[in-house]
GROMACS .gro file of C-alpha atoms in nm:
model
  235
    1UNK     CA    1   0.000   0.000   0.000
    2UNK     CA    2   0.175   0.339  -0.036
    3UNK     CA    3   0.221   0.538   0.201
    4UNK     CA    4   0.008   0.836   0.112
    5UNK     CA    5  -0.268   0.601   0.107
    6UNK     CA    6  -0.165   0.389   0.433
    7UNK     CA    7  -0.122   0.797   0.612
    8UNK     CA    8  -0.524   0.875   0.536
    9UNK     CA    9  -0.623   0.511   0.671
   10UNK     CA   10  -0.454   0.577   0.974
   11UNK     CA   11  -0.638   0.908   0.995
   12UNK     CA   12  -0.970   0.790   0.977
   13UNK     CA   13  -0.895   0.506   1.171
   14UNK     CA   14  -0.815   0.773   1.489
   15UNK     CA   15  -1.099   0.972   1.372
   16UNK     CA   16  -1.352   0.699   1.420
   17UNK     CA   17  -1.170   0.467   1.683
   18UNK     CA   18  -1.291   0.509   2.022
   19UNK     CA   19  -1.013   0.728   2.210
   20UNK     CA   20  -0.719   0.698   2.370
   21UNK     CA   21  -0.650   0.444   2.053
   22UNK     CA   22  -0.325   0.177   2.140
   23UNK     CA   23  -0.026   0.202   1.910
   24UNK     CA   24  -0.078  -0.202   1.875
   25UNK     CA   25  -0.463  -0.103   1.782
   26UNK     CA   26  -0.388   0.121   1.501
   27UNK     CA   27  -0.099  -0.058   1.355
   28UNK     CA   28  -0.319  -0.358   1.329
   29UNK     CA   29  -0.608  -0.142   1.112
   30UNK     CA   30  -0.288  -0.018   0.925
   31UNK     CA   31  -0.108  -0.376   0.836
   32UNK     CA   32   0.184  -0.216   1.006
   33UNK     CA   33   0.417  -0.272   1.265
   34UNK     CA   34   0.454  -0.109   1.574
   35UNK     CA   35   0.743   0.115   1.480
   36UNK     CA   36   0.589   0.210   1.189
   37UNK     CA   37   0.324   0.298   1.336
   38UNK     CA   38   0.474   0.580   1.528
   39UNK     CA   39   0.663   0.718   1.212
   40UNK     CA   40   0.325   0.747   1.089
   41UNK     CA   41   0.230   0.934   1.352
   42UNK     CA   42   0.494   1.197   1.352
   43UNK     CA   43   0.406   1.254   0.994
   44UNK     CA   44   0.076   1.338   1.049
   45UNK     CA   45   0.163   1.513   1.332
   46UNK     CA   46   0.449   1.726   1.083
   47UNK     CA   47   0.154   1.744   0.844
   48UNK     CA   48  -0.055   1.966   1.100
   49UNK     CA   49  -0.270   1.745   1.271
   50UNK     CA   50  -0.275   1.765   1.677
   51UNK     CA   51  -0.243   1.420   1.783
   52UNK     CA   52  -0.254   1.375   2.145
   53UNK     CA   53  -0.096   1.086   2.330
   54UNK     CA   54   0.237   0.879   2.336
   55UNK     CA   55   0.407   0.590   2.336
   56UNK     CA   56   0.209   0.328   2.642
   57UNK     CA   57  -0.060   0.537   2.638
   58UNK     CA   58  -0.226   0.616   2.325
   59UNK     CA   59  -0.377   0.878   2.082
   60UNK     CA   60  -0.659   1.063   2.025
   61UNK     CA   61  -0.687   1.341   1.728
   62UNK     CA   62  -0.790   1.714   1.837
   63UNK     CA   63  -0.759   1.881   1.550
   64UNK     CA   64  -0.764   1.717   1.166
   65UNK     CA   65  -0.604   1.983   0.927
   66UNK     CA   66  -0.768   1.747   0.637
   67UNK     CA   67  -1.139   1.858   0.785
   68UNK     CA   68  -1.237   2.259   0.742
   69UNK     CA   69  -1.377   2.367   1.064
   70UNK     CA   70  -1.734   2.366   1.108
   71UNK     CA   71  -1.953   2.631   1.294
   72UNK     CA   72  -2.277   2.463   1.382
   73UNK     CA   73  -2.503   2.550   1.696
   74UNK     CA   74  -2.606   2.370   2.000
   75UNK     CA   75  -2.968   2.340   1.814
   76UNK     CA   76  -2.785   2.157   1.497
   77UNK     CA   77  -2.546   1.959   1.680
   78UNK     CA   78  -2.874   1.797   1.874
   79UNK     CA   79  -2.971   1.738   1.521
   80UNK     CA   80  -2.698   1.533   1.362
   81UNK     CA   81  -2.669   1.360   1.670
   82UNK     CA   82  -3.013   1.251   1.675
   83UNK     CA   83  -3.039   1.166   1.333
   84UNK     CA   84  -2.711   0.948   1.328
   85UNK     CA   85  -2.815   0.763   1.672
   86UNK     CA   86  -3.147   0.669   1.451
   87UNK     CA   87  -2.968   0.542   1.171
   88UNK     CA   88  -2.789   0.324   1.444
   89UNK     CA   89  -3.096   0.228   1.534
   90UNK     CA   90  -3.254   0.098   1.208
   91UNK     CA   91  -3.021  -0.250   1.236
   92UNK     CA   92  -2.859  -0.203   0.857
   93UNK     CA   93  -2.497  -0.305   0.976
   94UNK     CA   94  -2.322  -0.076   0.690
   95UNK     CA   95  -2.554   0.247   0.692
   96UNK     CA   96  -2.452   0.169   1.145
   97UNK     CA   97  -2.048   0.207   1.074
   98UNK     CA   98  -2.113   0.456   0.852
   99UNK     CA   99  -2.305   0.665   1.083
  100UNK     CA  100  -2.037   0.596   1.345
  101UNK     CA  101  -1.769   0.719   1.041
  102UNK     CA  102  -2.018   1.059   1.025
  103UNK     CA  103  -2.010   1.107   1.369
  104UNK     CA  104  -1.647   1.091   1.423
  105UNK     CA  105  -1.565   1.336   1.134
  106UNK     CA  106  -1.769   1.601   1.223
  107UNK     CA  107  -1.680   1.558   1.567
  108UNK     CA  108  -1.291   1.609   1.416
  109UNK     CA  109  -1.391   1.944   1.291
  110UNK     CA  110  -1.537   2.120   1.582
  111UNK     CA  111  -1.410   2.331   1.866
  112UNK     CA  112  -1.361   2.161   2.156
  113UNK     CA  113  -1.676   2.232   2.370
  114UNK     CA  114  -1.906   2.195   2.034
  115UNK     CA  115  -1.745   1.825   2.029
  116UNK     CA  116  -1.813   1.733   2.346
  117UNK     CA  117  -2.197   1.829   2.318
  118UNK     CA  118  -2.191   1.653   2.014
  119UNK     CA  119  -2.023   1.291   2.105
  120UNK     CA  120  -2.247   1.361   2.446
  121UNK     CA  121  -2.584   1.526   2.329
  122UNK     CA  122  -2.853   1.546   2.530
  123UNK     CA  123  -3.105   1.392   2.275
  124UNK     CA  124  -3.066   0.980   2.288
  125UNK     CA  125  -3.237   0.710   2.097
  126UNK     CA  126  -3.330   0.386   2.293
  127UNK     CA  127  -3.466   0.110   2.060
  128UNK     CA  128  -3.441  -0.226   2.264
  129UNK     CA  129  -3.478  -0.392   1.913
  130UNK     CA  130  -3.360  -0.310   1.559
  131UNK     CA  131  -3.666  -0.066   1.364
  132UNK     CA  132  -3.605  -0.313   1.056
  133UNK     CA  133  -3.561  -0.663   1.051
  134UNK     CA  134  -3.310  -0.713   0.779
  135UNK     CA  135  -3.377  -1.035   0.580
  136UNK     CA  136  -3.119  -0.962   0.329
  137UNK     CA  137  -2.799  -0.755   0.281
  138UNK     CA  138  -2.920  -0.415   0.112
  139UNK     CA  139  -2.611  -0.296   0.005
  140UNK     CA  140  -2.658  -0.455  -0.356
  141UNK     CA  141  -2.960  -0.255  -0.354
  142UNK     CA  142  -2.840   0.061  -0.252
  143UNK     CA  143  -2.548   0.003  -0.462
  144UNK     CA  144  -2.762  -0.049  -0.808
  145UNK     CA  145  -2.963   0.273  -0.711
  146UNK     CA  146  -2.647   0.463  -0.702
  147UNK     CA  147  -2.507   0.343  -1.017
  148UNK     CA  148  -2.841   0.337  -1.226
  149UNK     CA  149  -2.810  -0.049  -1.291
  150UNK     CA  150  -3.104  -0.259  -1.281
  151UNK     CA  151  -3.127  -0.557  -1.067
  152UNK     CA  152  -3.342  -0.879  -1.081
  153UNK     CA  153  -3.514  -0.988  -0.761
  154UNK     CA  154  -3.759  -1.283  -0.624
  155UNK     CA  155  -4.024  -1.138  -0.460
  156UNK     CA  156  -4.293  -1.259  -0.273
  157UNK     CA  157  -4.662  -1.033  -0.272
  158UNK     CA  158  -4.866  -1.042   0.027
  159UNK     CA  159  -5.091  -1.289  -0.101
  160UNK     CA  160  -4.790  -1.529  -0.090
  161UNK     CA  161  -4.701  -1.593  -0.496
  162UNK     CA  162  -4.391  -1.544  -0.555
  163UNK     CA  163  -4.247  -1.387  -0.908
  164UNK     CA  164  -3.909  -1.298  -1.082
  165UNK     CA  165  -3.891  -0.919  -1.166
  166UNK     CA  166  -3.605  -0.727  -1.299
  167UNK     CA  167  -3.673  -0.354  -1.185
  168UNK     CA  168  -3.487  -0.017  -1.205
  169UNK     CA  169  -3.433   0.074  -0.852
  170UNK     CA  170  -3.473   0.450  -0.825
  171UNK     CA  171  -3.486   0.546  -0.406
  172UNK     CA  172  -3.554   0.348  -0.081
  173UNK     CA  173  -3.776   0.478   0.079
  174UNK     CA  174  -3.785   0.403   0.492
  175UNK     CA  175  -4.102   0.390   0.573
  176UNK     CA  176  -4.273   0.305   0.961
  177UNK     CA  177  -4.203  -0.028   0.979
  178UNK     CA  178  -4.019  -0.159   0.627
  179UNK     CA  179  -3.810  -0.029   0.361
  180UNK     CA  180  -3.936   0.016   0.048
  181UNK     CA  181  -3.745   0.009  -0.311
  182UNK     CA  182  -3.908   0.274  -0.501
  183UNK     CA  183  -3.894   0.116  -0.850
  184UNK     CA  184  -3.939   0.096  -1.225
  185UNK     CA  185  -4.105  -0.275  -1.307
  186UNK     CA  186  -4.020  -0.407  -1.649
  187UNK     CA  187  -4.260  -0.664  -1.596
  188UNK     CA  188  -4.569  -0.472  -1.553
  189UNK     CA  189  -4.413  -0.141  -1.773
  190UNK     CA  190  -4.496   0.072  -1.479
  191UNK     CA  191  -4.382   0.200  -1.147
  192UNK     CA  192  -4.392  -0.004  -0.831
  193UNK     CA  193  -4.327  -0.008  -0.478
  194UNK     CA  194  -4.145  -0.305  -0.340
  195UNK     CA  195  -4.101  -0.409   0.059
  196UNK     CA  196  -3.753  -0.508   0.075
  197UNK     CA  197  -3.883  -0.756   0.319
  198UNK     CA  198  -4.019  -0.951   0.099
  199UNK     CA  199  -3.757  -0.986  -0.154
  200UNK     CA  200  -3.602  -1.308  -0.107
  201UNK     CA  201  -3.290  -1.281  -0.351
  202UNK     CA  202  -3.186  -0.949  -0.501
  203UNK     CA  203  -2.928  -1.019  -0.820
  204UNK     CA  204  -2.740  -0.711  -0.966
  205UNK     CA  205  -2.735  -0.794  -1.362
  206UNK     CA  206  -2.544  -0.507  -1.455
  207UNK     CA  207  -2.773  -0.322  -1.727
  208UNK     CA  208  -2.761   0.046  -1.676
  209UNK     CA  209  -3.049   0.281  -1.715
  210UNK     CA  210  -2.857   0.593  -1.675
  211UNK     CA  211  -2.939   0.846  -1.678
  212UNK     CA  212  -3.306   0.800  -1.649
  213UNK     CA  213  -3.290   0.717  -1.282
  214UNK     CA  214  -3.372   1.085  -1.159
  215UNK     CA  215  -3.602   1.136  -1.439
  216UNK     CA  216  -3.803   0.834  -1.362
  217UNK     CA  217  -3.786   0.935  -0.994
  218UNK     CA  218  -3.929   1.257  -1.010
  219UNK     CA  219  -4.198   1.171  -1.247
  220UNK     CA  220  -4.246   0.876  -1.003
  221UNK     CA  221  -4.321   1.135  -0.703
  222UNK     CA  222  -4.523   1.376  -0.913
  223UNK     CA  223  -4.761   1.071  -0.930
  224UNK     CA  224  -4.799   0.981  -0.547
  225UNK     CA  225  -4.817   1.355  -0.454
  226UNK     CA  226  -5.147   1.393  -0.744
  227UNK     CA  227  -5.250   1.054  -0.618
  228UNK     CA  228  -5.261   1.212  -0.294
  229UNK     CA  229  -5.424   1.521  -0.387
  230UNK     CA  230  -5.686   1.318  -0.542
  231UNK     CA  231  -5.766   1.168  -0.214
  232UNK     CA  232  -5.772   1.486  -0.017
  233UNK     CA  233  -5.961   1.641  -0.215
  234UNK     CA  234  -6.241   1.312  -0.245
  235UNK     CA  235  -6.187   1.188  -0.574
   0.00000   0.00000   0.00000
């Protein structure tokens, strides 16, 4: 790995490590050794960024020179904190870490006493079970949504039958109590809502619809919202 890209692992590894972070600890998410390690650290530390800690102890990061600082308020910092602790919450394992990866940047980038409030708010979340059961990975999903590629699922309605689909996944949409893939069906020519919940296999095939996904997204939500429109207003 060079060294330039070995340098930023090791920064975001004391960014979003739970401090004071062991030499041994960060060497091992490095593939380093030990006395490595600590040349690493002094060239961060010659770079500009105030690493606290030493040898037997361990380090924690006040100040990343790589992060501009950021002026939020005591209001906004309740905010992000909230909203991250929820995504913790939902029981997606990858959107968690990332969350946890949020958290810690930000945190890099404020002043001391805005850090604290933020890595301690006030505002909690207690869920004493996950607010969606995952039943399979949805990072495939996600993924295919990002990069305008249709996918082919198995999917089971709530009747029970089961079908093959290949749709164009255009948002997911997290709803009360599931997560819905806002979607383009080729099977039916027309747009669709399916509960990830009841997919049973989700299969990336690689065929790209770009660049119609935001297209087909907004036209997509122009029908709900007249949809429900039509209902307010008893039609």
């Amino acid at each position: 790995m060079p060294r330039s890209a070995r340098l930023l692992r090791l920064l975001h590894a004391i960014r979003t490590l739970a401090a004071p972070i062991t030499a041994a600890r960060l060497a091992e998410e490095t593939g380093v050794s030990t006395r490595s390690l600590y040349r690493d650290i002094d060239a961060l530390r010659s770079a500009g960024a105030r690493i606290e800690g030493e040898r037997g102890y361990g380090y924690r990061l006040l100040e990343d020179p790589a992060l501009p600082p950021q002026m939020l308020d005591q209001d906004e910092i309740e905010v992000l904190a909230l909203g991250l602790a929820e995504v913790r919450a939902w029981g997606d394992p990858a959107l968690a870490r990332a969350a946890d990866s949020v958290l810690a940047k930000i945190a890099a980038t404020l002043p001391d006493e805005r850090e604290r409030q933020l890595l301690h708010a006030i505002a909690q979340v207690f869920r004493p079970a996950p607010r969606y059961v995952a039943t399979l990975d949805l990072a495939p999903l996600r993924a295919a949504c990002w990069q305008e590629k249709a996918v082919d699922i198995r999917y089971v309605d709530g009747d029970g039958v089961q079908s093959d689909r290949t749709i164009l996944p255009l948002a997911l949409f997290y709803a009360e109590t599931c997560v819905t893939a806002l979607s383009w069906c080729c099977l039916r020519e027309d747009f669709r809502m399916f509960r990830t919940d009841r997919m049973v296999e989700i299969r990336p095939n690689g065929t790209s619809f770009r660049p119609r996904r935001v297209p087909l997204l907004r036209d997509y939500l122009a029908q709900l919202q007249a949809r429900r429109g039509a209902r307010g207003n008893g039609a």
